[in-house]
CSV table of C-alpha atoms in Angstrom, one decimal:
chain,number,residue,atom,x,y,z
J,1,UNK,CA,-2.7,-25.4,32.5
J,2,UNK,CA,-3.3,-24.3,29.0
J,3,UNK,CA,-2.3,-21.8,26.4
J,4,UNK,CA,-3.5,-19.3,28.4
J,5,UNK,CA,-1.2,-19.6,31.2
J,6,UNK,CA,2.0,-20.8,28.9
J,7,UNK,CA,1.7,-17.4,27.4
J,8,UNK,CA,1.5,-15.4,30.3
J,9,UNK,CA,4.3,-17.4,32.0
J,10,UNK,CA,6.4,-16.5,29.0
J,11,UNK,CA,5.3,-12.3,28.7
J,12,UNK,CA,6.3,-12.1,32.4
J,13,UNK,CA,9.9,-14.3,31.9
J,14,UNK,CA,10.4,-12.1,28.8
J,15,UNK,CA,9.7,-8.8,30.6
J,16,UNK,CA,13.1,-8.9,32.6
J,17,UNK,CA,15.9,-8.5,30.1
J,18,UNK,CA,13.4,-5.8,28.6
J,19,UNK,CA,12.7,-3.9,31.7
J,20,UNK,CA,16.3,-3.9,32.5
J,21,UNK,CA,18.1,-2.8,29.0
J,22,UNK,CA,15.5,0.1,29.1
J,23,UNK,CA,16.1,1.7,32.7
J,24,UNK,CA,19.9,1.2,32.1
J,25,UNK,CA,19.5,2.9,28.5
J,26,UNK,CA,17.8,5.5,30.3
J,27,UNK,CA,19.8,5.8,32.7
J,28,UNK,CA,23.1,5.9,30.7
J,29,UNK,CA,22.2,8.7,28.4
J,30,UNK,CA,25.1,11.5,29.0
J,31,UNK,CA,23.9,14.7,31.4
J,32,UNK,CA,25.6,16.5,28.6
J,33,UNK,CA,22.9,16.1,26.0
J,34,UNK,CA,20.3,16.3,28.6
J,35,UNK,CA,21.7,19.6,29.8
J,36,UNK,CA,22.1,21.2,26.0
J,37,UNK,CA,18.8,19.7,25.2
J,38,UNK,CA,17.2,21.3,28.3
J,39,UNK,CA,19.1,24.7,27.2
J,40,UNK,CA,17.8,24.5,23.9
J,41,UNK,CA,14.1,25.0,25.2
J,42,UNK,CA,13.2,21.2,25.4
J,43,UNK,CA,10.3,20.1,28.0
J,44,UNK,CA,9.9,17.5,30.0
J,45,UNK,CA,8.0,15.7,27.9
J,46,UNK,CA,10.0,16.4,24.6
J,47,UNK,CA,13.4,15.6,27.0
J,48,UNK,CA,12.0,11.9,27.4
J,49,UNK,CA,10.8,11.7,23.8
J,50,UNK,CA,13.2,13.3,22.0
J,51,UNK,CA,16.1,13.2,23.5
J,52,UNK,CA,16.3,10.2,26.1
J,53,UNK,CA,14.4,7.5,24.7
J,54,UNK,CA,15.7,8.1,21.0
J,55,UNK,CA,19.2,7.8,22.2
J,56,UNK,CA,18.2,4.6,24.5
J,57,UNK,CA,16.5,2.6,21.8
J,58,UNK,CA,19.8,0.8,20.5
J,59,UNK,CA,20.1,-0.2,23.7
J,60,UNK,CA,16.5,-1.1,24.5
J,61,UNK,CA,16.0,-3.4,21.0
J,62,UNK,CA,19.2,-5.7,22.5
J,63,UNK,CA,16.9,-6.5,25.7
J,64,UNK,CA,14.2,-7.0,23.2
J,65,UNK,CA,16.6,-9.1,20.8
J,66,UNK,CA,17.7,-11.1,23.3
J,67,UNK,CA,13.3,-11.9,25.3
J,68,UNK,CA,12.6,-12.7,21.5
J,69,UNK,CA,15.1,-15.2,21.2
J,70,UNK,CA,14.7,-16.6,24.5
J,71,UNK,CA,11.3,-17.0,24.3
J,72,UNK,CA,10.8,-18.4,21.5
J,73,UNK,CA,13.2,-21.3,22.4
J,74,UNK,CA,11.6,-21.9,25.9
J,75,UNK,CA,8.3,-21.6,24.5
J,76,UNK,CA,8.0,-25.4,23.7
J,77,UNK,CA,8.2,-26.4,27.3
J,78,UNK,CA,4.5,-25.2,27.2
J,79,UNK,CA,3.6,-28.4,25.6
J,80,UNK,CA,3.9,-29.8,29.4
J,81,UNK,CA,1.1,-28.0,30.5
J,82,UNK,CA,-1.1,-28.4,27.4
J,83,UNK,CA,-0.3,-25.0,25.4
J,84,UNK,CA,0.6,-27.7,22.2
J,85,UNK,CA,3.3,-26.4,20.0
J,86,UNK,CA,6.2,-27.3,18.7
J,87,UNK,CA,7.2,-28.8,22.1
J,88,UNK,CA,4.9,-31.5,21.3
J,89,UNK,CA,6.8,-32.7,18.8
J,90,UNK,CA,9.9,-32.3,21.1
J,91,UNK,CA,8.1,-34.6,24.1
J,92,UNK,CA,6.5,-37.3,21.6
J,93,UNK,CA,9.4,-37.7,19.9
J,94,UNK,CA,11.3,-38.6,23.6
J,95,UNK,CA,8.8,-40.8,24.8
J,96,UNK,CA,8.6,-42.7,21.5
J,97,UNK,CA,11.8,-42.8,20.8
J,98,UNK,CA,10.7,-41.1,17.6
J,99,UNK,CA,14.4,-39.5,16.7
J,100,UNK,CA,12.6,-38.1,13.2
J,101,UNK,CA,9.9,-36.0,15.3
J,102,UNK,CA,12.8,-34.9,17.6
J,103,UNK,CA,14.7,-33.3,15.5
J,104,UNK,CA,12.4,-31.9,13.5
J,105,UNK,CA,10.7,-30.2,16.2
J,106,UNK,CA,14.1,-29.0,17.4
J,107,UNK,CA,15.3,-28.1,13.9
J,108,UNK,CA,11.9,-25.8,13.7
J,109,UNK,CA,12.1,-24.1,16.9
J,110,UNK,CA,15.8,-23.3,16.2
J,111,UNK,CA,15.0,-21.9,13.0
J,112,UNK,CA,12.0,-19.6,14.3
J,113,UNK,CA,14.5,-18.2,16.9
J,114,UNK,CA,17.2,-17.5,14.5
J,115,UNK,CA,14.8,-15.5,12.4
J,116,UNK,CA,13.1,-13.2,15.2
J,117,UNK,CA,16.9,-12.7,15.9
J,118,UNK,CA,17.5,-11.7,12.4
J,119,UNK,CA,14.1,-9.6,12.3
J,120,UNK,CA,15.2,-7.7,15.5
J,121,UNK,CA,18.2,-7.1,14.6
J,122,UNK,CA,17.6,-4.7,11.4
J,123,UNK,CA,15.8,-2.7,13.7
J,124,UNK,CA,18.7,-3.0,15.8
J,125,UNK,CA,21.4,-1.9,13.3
J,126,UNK,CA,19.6,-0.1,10.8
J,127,UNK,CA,18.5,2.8,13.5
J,128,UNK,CA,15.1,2.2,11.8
J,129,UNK,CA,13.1,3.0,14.9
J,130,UNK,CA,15.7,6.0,15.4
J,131,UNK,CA,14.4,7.1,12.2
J,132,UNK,CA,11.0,6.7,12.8
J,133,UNK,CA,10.6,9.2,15.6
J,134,UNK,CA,13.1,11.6,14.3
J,135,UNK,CA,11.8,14.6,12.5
J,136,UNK,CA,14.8,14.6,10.2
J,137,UNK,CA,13.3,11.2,8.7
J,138,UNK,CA,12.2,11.0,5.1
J,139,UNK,CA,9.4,9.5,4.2
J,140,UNK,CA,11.5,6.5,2.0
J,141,UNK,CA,13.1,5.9,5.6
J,142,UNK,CA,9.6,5.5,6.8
J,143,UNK,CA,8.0,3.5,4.5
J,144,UNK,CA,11.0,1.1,4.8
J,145,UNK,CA,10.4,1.0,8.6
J,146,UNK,CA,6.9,0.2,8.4
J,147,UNK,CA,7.2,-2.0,5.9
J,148,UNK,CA,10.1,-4.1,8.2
J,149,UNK,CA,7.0,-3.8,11.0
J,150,UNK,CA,4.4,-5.2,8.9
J,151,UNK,CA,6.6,-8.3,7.9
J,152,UNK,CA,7.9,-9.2,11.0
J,153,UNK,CA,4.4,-8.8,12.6
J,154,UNK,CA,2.9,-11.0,9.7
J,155,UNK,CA,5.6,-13.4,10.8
J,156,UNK,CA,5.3,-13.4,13.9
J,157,UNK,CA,1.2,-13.9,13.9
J,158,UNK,CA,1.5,-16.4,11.4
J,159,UNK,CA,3.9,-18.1,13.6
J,160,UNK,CA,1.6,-17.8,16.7
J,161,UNK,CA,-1.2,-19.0,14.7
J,162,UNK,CA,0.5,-22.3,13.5
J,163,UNK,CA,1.8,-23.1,16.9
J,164,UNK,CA,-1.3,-22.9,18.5
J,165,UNK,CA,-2.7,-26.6,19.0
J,166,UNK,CA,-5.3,-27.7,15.7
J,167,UNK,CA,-7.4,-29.1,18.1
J,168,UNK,CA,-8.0,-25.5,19.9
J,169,UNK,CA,-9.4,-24.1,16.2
J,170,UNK,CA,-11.0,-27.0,14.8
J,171,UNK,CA,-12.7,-28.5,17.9
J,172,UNK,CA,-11.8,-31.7,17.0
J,173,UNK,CA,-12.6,-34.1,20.1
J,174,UNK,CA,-9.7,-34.6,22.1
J,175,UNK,CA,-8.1,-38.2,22.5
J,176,UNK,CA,-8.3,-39.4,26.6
J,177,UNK,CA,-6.1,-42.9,26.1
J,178,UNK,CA,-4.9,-45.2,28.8
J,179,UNK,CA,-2.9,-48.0,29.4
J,180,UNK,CA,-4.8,-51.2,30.7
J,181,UNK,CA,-4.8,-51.0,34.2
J,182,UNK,CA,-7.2,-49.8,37.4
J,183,UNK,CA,-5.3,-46.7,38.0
J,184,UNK,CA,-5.3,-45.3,34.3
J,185,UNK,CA,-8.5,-46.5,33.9
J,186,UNK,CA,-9.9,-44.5,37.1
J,187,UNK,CA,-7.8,-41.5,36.1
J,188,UNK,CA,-8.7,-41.8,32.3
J,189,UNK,CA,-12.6,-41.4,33.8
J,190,UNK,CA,-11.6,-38.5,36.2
J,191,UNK,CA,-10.1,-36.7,33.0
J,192,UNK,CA,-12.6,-37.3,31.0
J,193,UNK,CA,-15.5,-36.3,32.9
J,194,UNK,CA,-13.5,-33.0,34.2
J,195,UNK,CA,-12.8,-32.2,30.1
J,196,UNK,CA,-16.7,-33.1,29.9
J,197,UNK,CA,-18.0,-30.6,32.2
J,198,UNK,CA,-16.5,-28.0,30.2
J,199,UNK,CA,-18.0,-28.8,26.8
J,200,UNK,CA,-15.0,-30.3,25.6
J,201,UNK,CA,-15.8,-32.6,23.0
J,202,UNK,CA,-13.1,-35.9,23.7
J,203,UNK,CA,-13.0,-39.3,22.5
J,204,UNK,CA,-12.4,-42.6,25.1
J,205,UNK,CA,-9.2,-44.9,24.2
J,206,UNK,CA,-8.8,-46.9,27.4
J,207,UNK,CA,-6.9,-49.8,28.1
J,208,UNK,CA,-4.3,-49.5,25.1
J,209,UNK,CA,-1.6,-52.0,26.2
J,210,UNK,CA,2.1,-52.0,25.6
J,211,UNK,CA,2.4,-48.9,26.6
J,212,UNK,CA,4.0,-45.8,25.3
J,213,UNK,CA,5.1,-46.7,22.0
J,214,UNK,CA,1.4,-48.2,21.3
J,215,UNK,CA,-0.8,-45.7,22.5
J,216,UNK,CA,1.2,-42.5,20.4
J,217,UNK,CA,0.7,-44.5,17.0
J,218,UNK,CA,-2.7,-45.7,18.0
J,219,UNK,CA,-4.1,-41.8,19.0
């Protein structure tokens, strides 16, 4: 439970359609160029690096295009462990019946994923990472490549930052509410003294009645 663990759920579900564009783009690369490369005087390590992984990173980015997208979309479902997020807004806006927080959770998450689509993709078509490791590159082409780097990586930390739960920078206390009966009440305690124990500062709101659509207003 945690951010923690919701991120490292999401690396490892991410790394499949990563791992498997690159051995196949590997793989794939015609045994003519390898064979005229390695008659050209190219070692083993140049044959990878040169040869092999430059013509396999078209092919590698659309794995990568396609763990971005899906990542970020399923990266909501964290909020039911306690990673916060956007899928807060998602959950809160179910169990309240709160179509305005729904949708705009929804609308948000849809919009990050269209743009780390759009970001991966001028890598994608441009070649830019092609031209990067090539030799032949000018240093325009590079400065244009690093400069596509450093905004998608501003993006995508800003992004991470903003996602992450206010309550995990801030240290604000966190809310412990029930609804009025024996059972919450119990569990409310058993919560409450387990956040306690690890110096997490929370506030008691037990016995809220009518339920869901009282105690998300009154937190």
């Amino acid at each position: 439970v945690g951010l923690k663990n919701a991120l490292l759920v999401l690396v490892l579900y991410g790394l499949l359609p990563i791992v498997h564009s690159t051995y196949n783009a590997l793989k794939e690369v015609r045994e003519e160029v390898i064979k005229a490369a390695i008659g050209l005087g190219c070692n083993p390590k140049e044959l990878f690096f040169k040869v092999r992984f430059l013509l396999a990173i078209p092919q590698i980015l659309v794995g990568l295009r396609i763990a971005v997208v899906m990542l970020v979309a399923m990266a909501g479902i964290g909020a039911l462990i306690g990673a916060g997020g956007l899928g807060q807004a998602i959950f809160r806006g179910l169990n309240t019946q709160n179509t305005t927080l729904l949708v705009a959770g929804s609308l948000i998450i849809a919009l990050f994923s269209v743009l780390a689509d759009k970001f991966v993709s001028v890598f994608q078509h441009e070649n830019a990472l092609q031209r990067l490791f090539s030799q032949n590159a000018t240093q325009k082409q590079k400065r244009r490549v690093y400069l596509n780097l450093a905004v998608f990586l501003f993006l995508l930390l800003a992004s991470a930052l903003w996602l992450i739960p206010r309550n995990a920078i801030e240290e604000k206390p966190l809310v412990v509410a029930t609804k009025p009966s024996s059972e919450q009440y119990i569990l409310g305690e058993i919560l409450s003294l387990l956040l306690e124990k690890h110096h997490i500062p929370i506030k008691r709101a037990f016995g809220i009645g009518g339920g869901t659509m009282n105690i998300h207003p009154a937190l």
